[in-house]
Amino acid sequence: MPTDPGIDLVARDVGFVETLIANLPIIAALTLALYTLAAVCAVREVLYSRTSQGSIAWLLSLLFLPFPTGFLYLVFGWKRFEEYAEIHAYAGRETRAARARDMHLADMTTSTSWPVLTRIAQIPFLAGNTADLLIDGPDTFASILEGIAAARREVLVQFFIIRDDELGNQLADCLIERASAGVPIRLLYDDVGSKSLSRRYIRRLVEAGVKVSAFNERHKLLRLTGPMRLNYRNHRKIVVVDGITAWVGGHNVGDEYVGRSPAFGHWRDTHVKVSGPAAIGCALAFCEDWHWATGAPMTPYLPDPVPQPGDEPVLVMPTGPADTFEDCAIAFSEVIARARKRLWIVSPYFVPEESMQTALLAAAMRGVDIRILLPEKADHRLVWLASYAHADDMVAQGIKVYRYKAGFLHQKVILVDDEIAGIGTVNFDARSFRINFEVTLWFTHQRMIEAVDAMLARDFAEARATTSSDLSSRSYAFRLVAQAARLFSPIL
């Protein structure tokens, strides 16, 4: 005999209510846990807030949507790195300037000319270096691998991305050869950037005697003592050999960085090789990251006496979310504010915060020749769209924006007047200024200024200028999507 559908519906409702009542203690406990987590996150946001707009958004979301906002906050909002700050103290950052002076390594004239940068770096411009631009991947990795092959005392290698491909295995082979010769070698990579790195690759290095660590080795995703801070990535690319020579710049370790990717073709990037005391500054930055990653303090190999093979002052400036203030943003704001004739910025991503936009517009009003070089191609679609929205705003205000056409542009370079050039890992976006661990080398010698000038002049010649007609020709749909992507600027 068929049952009444109404009776079946009532029975199901009754069953649901009975299940709900039976599990009320569990539901109550979960609800309490969610609101407790939200309350902890809210208190922390109030204590360590840097912008009222962002904090209000977090607080409202935590109040009305504790799930999933509480968990999102652990990833995107937990800004403090107390342990890393302790590592800064352990490493003796506060005494570095005095030690550099005592060892007669400091260029005090240049340091006095750039007091904000030296205060942020907590070390003066170091004198007596040689510096060479390395343009594009083949020259960069030929230089790095040659340098590693000649190592006798120590090799420190750090990259955001390491791939298990042809270039990655060239690096591994080189490191293994030196390890077999008894040279101490440490390799550090970022967990997120190198998420596809195979266990086979790591095991091969470890078995050969190379010490290998991921940046968040001790701070795994589900470990509450190290909140899920995978949003805060180590974007530095540093290689140091024997405490004498260092390489810093935009390249990671992957076949695309040497132009082997069919999708990207020519990969336009810039590294710099420095020999002299600046290599020690790079090694000290590596040591702090290694200490955070492994829990084991280390002292880099320091040649005695420290060689000074050239006449170029160089400032090594590591920055990151463990800084008391947003040091990277302060540094770039400072050099932009001091521009009087020209300001050339090259970045694969252009997602400036309001303060940086203001600095650029103020420079434009002073009559500074501002040129911003960005890629025509996209590698990260959301960031690329947001970059278009921001760049179009700059063009509307009379700032020149160029799109590089001869491949994919990935270099991170800034040139101010004929006074200073910065080369490193910093993209012109909020992630690099506030969220990532980065490093920049600053140069003031005319030899490097002229080399950067000539390099960028060639790059601009291979780019197209964005015009007002380009802005008016954008479709409504493109402008809408670009502006929507711009809303994510704080975390891009």
C-alpha positions as CSV (number, residue, x, y, z in Angstrom):
1,M,0.0,0.0,0.0
2,P,1.6,3.4,-1.0
3,T,2.5,5.7,1.8
4,D,1.3,9.3,2.0
5,P,4.0,11.7,0.7
6,G,3.0,14.2,3.3
7,I,3.6,11.6,6.1
8,D,7.1,10.8,4.6
9,L,8.0,14.5,4.5
10,V,6.9,15.0,8.2
11,A,8.9,11.9,9.1
12,R,12.0,13.2,7.5
13,D,11.6,16.6,9.2
14,V,11.1,14.9,12.5
15,G,14.2,12.8,11.9
16,F,16.3,15.8,11.0
17,V,15.1,17.6,14.2
18,E,15.9,14.6,16.3
19,T,19.4,14.4,14.8
20,L,19.9,18.1,15.3
21,I,18.9,17.8,19.0
22,A,21.1,14.8,19.5
23,N,24.1,16.6,18.1
24,L,23.4,19.9,19.8
25,P,26.5,19.6,22.2
26,I,28.8,19.1,19.2
27,I,27.2,21.9,17.2
28,A,27.5,24.2,20.2
29,A,31.1,23.3,20.8
30,L,32.0,23.9,17.1
31,T,30.1,27.2,17.2
32,L,31.9,28.2,20.3
33,A,35.3,27.2,18.8
34,L,34.6,29.3,15.7
35,Y,33.7,32.4,17.6
36,T,36.6,31.9,20.0
37,L,38.9,31.7,16.9
38,A,37.2,34.8,15.5
39,A,37.6,36.7,18.8
40,V,41.3,35.8,19.0
41,C,41.8,37.0,15.4
42,A,39.8,40.2,16.0
43,V,41.9,41.1,19.1
44,R,45.1,40.5,17.2
45,E,43.9,42.6,14.2
46,V,43.0,45.5,16.6
47,L,46.4,45.2,18.3
48,Y,48.5,45.0,15.1
49,S,46.4,47.0,12.6
50,R,48.2,49.1,10.1
51,T,45.3,50.4,8.0
52,S,41.8,51.1,9.4
53,Q,40.0,50.2,6.2
54,G,41.5,46.7,6.1
55,S,41.0,46.1,9.8
56,I,37.3,47.2,9.7
57,A,36.8,44.8,6.8
58,W,38.4,41.9,8.8
59,L,36.5,42.7,12.0
60,L,33.1,42.9,10.2
61,S,33.7,39.6,8.4
62,L,34.9,37.9,11.6
63,L,31.7,39.1,13.4
64,F,29.2,38.0,10.8
65,L,31.0,35.2,9.1
66,P,33.3,33.6,11.7
67,F,33.5,30.6,9.3
68,P,35.4,30.7,7.0
69,T,36.8,34.2,7.9
70,G,38.7,32.9,11.0
71,F,40.7,30.4,8.9
72,L,41.2,32.9,6.1
73,Y,42.7,35.3,8.6
74,L,45.2,32.8,9.7
75,V,46.5,32.6,6.1
76,F,46.1,36.2,5.0
77,G,45.9,38.4,8.1
78,W,48.3,37.0,10.7
79,K,51.0,39.5,10.1
80,R,53.3,39.3,13.1
81,F,56.5,37.2,12.9
82,E,57.7,37.4,16.5
83,E,60.1,34.5,16.1
84,Y,61.7,36.1,13.0
85,A,62.1,39.4,15.0
86,E,63.9,37.4,17.6
87,I,66.2,36.0,14.9
88,H,67.0,39.6,13.8
89,A,68.1,40.3,17.4
90,Y,70.1,37.0,17.6
91,A,71.9,37.9,14.4
92,G,73.1,41.2,15.8
93,R,71.4,43.5,13.3
94,E,71.8,46.5,15.7
95,T,75.6,46.1,15.8
96,R,76.2,45.5,12.1
97,A,76.7,49.2,11.2
98,A,79.3,49.6,13.9
99,R,81.1,46.4,12.9
100,A,81.2,47.5,9.3
101,R,82.8,50.8,10.3
102,D,85.3,49.1,12.6
103,M,86.3,46.8,9.8
104,H,86.7,49.8,7.4
105,L,84.1,48.3,5.0
106,A,81.5,51.1,5.2
107,D,81.2,53.9,2.6
108,M,80.0,56.6,5.0
109,T,79.8,59.3,2.4
110,T,77.2,57.4,0.4
111,S,75.5,56.1,3.5
112,T,75.1,59.7,4.8
113,S,73.5,60.6,1.4
114,W,70.9,57.9,1.7
115,P,70.0,57.8,5.5
116,V,66.6,56.2,5.1
117,L,67.8,53.3,3.1
118,T,70.7,52.6,5.4
119,R,68.5,52.8,8.4
120,I,66.1,50.3,6.9
121,A,68.9,47.9,5.9
122,Q,70.5,48.3,9.3
123,I,73.9,48.3,7.6
124,P,75.7,51.0,5.7
125,F,76.6,51.0,2.0
126,L,79.6,48.7,1.8
127,A,82.6,49.9,-0.1
128,G,85.1,48.2,-2.4
129,N,82.8,46.0,-4.6
130,T,82.7,45.2,-8.2
131,A,79.2,44.8,-9.8
132,D,78.1,43.3,-13.1
133,L,74.7,43.3,-14.7
134,L,73.6,39.9,-15.9
135,I,70.9,40.3,-18.6
136,D,68.6,37.3,-19.1
137,G,68.8,33.7,-18.0
138,P,71.6,32.2,-20.1
139,D,74.2,34.7,-18.9
140,T,72.8,34.7,-15.3
141,F,73.0,30.9,-14.8
142,A,76.3,30.6,-16.7
143,S,77.7,33.0,-14.2
144,I,76.1,31.4,-11.2
145,L,77.0,27.8,-12.1
146,E,80.6,28.9,-12.9
147,G,80.8,30.6,-9.5
148,I,79.5,27.5,-7.7
149,A,81.9,25.2,-9.5
150,A,84.8,27.3,-8.3
151,A,83.6,27.3,-4.6
152,R,86.1,26.2,-2.0
153,R,84.7,27.3,1.4
154,E,80.8,27.5,1.3
155,V,77.9,27.8,-1.1
156,L,74.5,29.3,0.0
157,V,71.6,29.0,-2.5
158,Q,68.1,30.4,-2.1
159,F,65.3,30.7,-4.6
160,F,61.6,31.3,-4.5
161,I,61.0,28.7,-7.3
162,I,63.2,25.6,-8.0
163,R,61.9,23.2,-10.7
164,D,62.9,19.6,-11.3
165,D,63.6,20.3,-15.0
166,E,66.7,20.7,-17.1
167,L,68.0,23.9,-15.5
168,G,67.0,22.6,-12.0
169,N,69.1,19.5,-12.6
170,Q,72.0,21.5,-13.9
171,L,72.0,23.3,-10.6
172,A,71.6,20.1,-8.6
173,D,74.5,18.5,-10.5
174,C,76.7,21.5,-9.8
175,L,75.8,21.5,-6.1
176,I,76.3,17.7,-5.8
177,E,79.8,17.9,-7.4
178,R,80.9,20.6,-4.9
179,A,79.4,18.7,-2.0
180,S,81.4,15.6,-3.1
181,A,84.5,17.8,-2.9
182,G,83.7,18.6,0.7
183,V,82.3,22.1,0.3
184,P,79.5,22.9,2.8
185,I,76.3,23.7,0.8
186,R,72.9,24.9,2.0
187,L,69.9,25.1,-0.3
188,L,66.7,27.0,0.8
189,Y,63.5,27.2,-1.2
190,D,60.0,28.6,-0.7
191,D,57.2,26.0,0.0
192,V,54.6,27.8,-2.2
193,G,56.9,28.8,-5.0
194,S,58.5,25.4,-5.2
195,K,55.3,23.4,-4.5
196,S,55.9,21.2,-7.5
197,L,59.5,20.3,-6.5
198,S,59.8,16.5,-6.4
199,R,60.9,14.6,-3.4
200,R,63.3,12.7,-5.7
201,Y,65.1,16.0,-6.4
202,I,65.4,16.9,-2.7
203,R,66.4,13.3,-1.7
204,R,69.1,13.3,-4.4
205,L,70.7,16.4,-2.9
206,V,70.4,15.3,0.7
207,E,72.0,12.0,0.0
208,A,74.9,13.8,-1.6
209,G,75.5,15.9,1.6
210,V,73.7,19.1,0.6
211,K,71.7,20.6,3.5
212,V,68.2,21.4,2.1
213,S,65.2,23.1,3.7
214,A,61.9,24.7,2.8
215,F,61.3,28.1,4.2
216,N,58.3,27.0,6.3
217,E,59.9,23.6,7.3
218,R,59.1,24.2,10.9
219,H,55.8,26.0,10.3
220,K,53.6,23.6,8.6
221,L,50.0,24.3,7.5
222,L,48.3,22.6,10.4
223,R,50.8,23.5,13.2
224,L,49.1,26.1,15.4
225,T,52.4,27.3,16.8
226,G,53.2,28.6,13.3
227,P,49.9,30.0,12.0
228,M,49.1,29.1,8.4
229,R,51.3,31.9,7.1
230,L,51.9,30.5,3.7
231,N,50.6,33.8,2.3
232,Y,53.9,35.3,3.6
233,R,56.4,33.9,1.1
234,N,60.1,34.1,0.9
235,H,60.6,35.7,-2.6
236,R,64.4,36.2,-2.3
237,K,66.9,34.9,-4.8
238,I,70.3,34.8,-3.3
239,V,73.5,32.8,-4.2
240,V,76.7,33.4,-2.2
241,V,80.0,31.6,-2.8
242,D,82.9,31.7,-0.3
243,G,81.6,34.9,1.3
244,I,83.2,36.8,-1.6
245,T,80.7,36.8,-4.5
246,A,76.9,37.0,-4.6
247,W,74.1,36.9,-7.2
248,V,70.8,38.6,-6.6
249,G,67.9,39.4,-9.0
250,G,64.7,38.3,-10.6
251,H,65.5,34.8,-11.9
252,N,64.2,31.6,-10.4
253,V,65.4,28.1,-11.3
254,G,63.3,26.8,-14.1
255,D,63.5,26.3,-17.8
256,E,61.2,29.2,-18.6
257,Y,63.8,31.5,-17.0
258,V,66.3,30.6,-19.7
259,G,63.8,31.0,-22.6
260,R,62.9,27.3,-22.9
261,S,59.1,27.8,-22.4
262,P,57.0,27.6,-25.7
263,A,54.3,29.6,-23.9
264,F,56.5,32.6,-22.9
265,G,59.4,32.4,-25.3
266,H,62.1,34.9,-24.6
267,W,62.2,35.6,-20.8
268,R,63.5,39.1,-20.1
269,D,65.0,39.3,-16.6
270,T,67.9,40.8,-14.8
271,H,70.3,39.6,-12.2
272,V,73.4,41.3,-10.7
273,K,76.7,39.8,-9.6
274,V,78.6,41.5,-6.8
275,S,82.0,40.7,-5.5
276,G,83.3,42.2,-2.3
277,P,81.9,43.1,1.1
278,A,78.3,43.2,-0.3
279,A,78.5,39.4,-0.6
280,I,78.7,39.2,3.2
281,G,75.5,41.3,3.5
282,C,73.7,38.8,1.2
283,A,75.1,35.9,3.3
284,L,73.7,37.5,6.5
285,A,70.3,37.7,5.0
286,F,70.4,34.0,4.0
287,C,71.5,33.1,7.5
288,E,68.5,34.7,9.1
289,D,66.1,32.8,6.7
290,W,68.0,29.6,7.4
291,H,67.6,30.1,11.1
292,W,63.9,30.7,10.7
293,A,63.4,27.7,8.4
294,T,65.5,25.1,10.4
295,G,65.7,26.5,13.9
296,A,69.5,26.1,13.7
297,P,71.5,29.4,13.9
298,M,74.4,29.6,11.4
299,T,77.4,31.8,10.8
300,P,78.4,32.3,7.2
301,Y,82.0,31.9,6.1
302,L,83.8,35.2,6.4
303,P,87.0,35.7,4.5
304,D,89.8,37.3,6.6
305,P,90.6,39.9,5.4
306,V,87.4,40.8,3.5
307,P,88.4,41.3,-0.1
308,Q,87.6,44.7,-1.7
309,P,88.2,44.1,-5.4
310,G,86.5,47.3,-6.7
311,D,85.4,50.8,-6.0
312,E,81.6,50.5,-6.0
313,P,79.4,51.1,-2.9
314,V,76.5,48.6,-2.6
315,L,73.7,48.5,0.0
316,V,72.1,45.1,0.7
317,M,68.5,45.6,1.9
318,P,66.5,42.6,3.0
319,T,62.9,43.4,3.8
320,G,59.8,41.5,4.9
321,P,56.7,41.1,7.1
322,A,58.9,40.7,10.2
323,D,60.0,44.4,9.9
324,T,58.6,46.7,12.6
325,F,57.3,49.0,9.8
326,E,56.6,48.4,6.1
327,D,60.3,49.0,5.4
328,C,60.2,48.0,1.7
329,A,57.4,50.5,1.0
330,I,59.2,53.2,2.9
331,A,62.4,52.6,1.0
332,F,60.7,52.8,-2.4
333,S,58.7,55.8,-1.3
334,E,61.9,57.5,-0.3
335,V,63.7,57.1,-3.6
336,I,60.6,58.1,-5.6
337,A,60.3,61.2,-3.4
338,R,63.9,62.2,-4.2
339,A,63.5,61.9,-8.0
340,R,63.9,65.2,-9.8
341,K,64.7,64.3,-13.4
342,R,63.7,60.8,-14.1
343,L,62.1,57.7,-12.5
344,W,62.2,54.5,-14.5
345,I,60.4,51.5,-13.0
346,V,60.4,48.0,-14.4
347,S,58.2,45.3,-12.9
348,P,56.2,42.3,-14.1
349,Y,53.4,43.3,-11.7
350,F,52.2,46.9,-11.1
351,V,49.7,46.9,-8.2
352,P,50.7,50.0,-6.1
353,E,48.9,50.9,-2.9
354,E,47.4,54.3,-2.4
355,S,50.6,55.8,-0.8
356,M,52.7,54.6,-3.7
357,Q,50.3,56.0,-6.2
358,T,50.4,59.3,-4.4
359,A,54.2,59.3,-4.5
360,L,54.2,58.7,-8.3
361,L,51.7,61.4,-8.9
362,A,53.6,63.8,-6.8
363,A,56.8,63.0,-8.8
364,A,54.9,63.6,-12.1
365,M,53.7,67.0,-10.8
366,R,57.3,67.9,-10.2
367,G,58.0,67.3,-13.8
368,V,59.9,64.0,-13.4
369,D,60.2,61.8,-16.5
370,I,58.3,58.8,-15.2
371,R,58.4,55.6,-17.3
372,I,56.9,52.3,-16.1
373,L,57.7,49.2,-18.1
374,L,55.3,46.2,-17.8
375,P,54.8,43.0,-19.7
376,E,52.5,42.7,-22.6
377,K,52.1,39.0,-21.8
378,A,50.4,37.6,-18.7
379,D,51.7,34.8,-16.4
380,H,49.3,35.4,-13.5
381,R,46.0,36.5,-15.0
382,L,44.5,38.2,-11.9
383,V,47.6,40.3,-11.2
384,W,47.9,41.1,-14.9
385,L,44.3,42.4,-15.0
386,A,44.8,44.5,-11.8
387,S,48.0,45.9,-13.2
388,Y,46.1,47.1,-16.3
389,A,43.6,48.9,-14.0
390,H,46.4,50.7,-12.1
391,A,48.5,51.4,-15.1
392,D,45.6,52.9,-17.0
393,D,45.1,55.3,-14.0
394,M,48.7,56.4,-14.3
395,V,48.4,57.0,-18.1
396,A,45.3,59.1,-17.5
397,Q,47.4,61.3,-15.2
398,G,50.2,61.8,-17.8
399,I,52.6,59.1,-16.6
400,K,54.2,57.0,-19.4
401,V,53.4,53.3,-19.3
402,Y,55.1,50.9,-21.7
403,R,54.3,47.3,-22.5
404,Y,57.3,45.0,-23.4
405,K,56.6,43.1,-26.6
406,A,59.8,41.0,-27.1
407,G,58.8,38.2,-24.7
408,F,57.8,38.0,-21.1
409,L,59.2,40.8,-18.8
410,H,60.1,39.7,-15.3
411,Q,62.9,42.0,-14.2
412,K,62.6,44.2,-11.1
413,V,64.6,47.4,-11.6
414,I,64.3,51.0,-10.5
415,L,66.5,53.9,-11.7
416,V,66.3,57.4,-10.1
417,D,67.9,60.3,-11.9
418,D,71.6,59.6,-12.3
419,E,71.8,58.9,-8.5
420,I,70.7,55.5,-7.6
421,A,69.6,52.1,-9.1
422,G,67.9,49.3,-7.3
423,I,68.0,45.7,-8.6
424,G,66.5,42.7,-6.7
425,T,63.4,40.7,-6.1
426,V,60.8,43.4,-5.3
427,N,57.8,43.7,-7.6
428,F,55.9,47.0,-7.6
429,D,52.9,45.6,-5.7
430,A,51.5,45.3,-2.2
431,R,52.7,41.7,-1.9
432,S,56.4,42.7,-2.3
433,F,56.0,45.9,-0.2
434,R,54.2,44.3,2.7
435,I,53.8,40.6,2.6
436,N,56.8,38.8,1.0
437,F,60.4,38.5,2.2
438,E,62.4,40.4,-0.4
439,V,65.9,41.7,-1.0
440,T,67.2,44.7,-3.0
441,L,70.7,45.8,-3.9
442,W,71.1,49.5,-4.2
443,F,73.9,51.0,-6.4
444,T,75.1,54.6,-6.7
445,H,78.4,54.3,-8.7
446,Q,78.1,55.9,-12.1
447,R,79.4,52.8,-13.8
448,M,76.3,50.8,-12.7
449,I,74.0,53.8,-13.3
450,E,75.2,54.0,-16.9
451,A,74.9,50.3,-17.4
452,V,71.3,50.2,-16.1
453,D,70.5,53.3,-18.2
454,A,71.7,51.6,-21.3
455,M,69.9,48.3,-20.5
456,L,66.6,50.0,-19.8
457,A,66.9,52.2,-22.9
458,R,67.1,49.0,-25.0
459,D,64.1,47.6,-23.2
460,F,61.9,50.6,-23.7
461,A,62.9,50.5,-27.4
462,E,61.3,47.1,-27.6
463,A,58.1,48.2,-25.9
464,R,55.0,50.0,-27.0
465,A,53.7,53.1,-25.2
466,T,50.2,53.1,-23.8
467,T,48.2,56.0,-25.3
468,S,45.0,57.7,-24.5
469,S,43.4,56.1,-27.5
470,D,44.3,52.7,-26.0
471,L,42.3,53.6,-22.9
472,S,39.3,54.7,-24.8
473,S,39.4,51.5,-27.0
474,R,39.2,49.2,-24.0
475,S,35.9,47.3,-23.9
476,Y,33.5,47.8,-21.1
477,A,33.8,44.1,-20.2
478,F,37.6,44.4,-20.0
479,R,37.5,47.5,-17.8
480,L,34.9,45.9,-15.5
481,V,37.0,42.7,-15.1
482,A,40.2,44.7,-14.5
483,Q,38.6,46.9,-11.9
484,A,37.2,43.8,-10.2
485,A,40.7,42.3,-10.1
486,R,41.9,45.6,-8.6
487,L,39.8,44.9,-5.5
488,F,42.2,42.1,-4.6
489,S,45.2,44.5,-4.8
490,P,46.1,44.2,-1.0
491,I,46.9,40.4,-1.4
492,L,48.0,40.1,-5.0
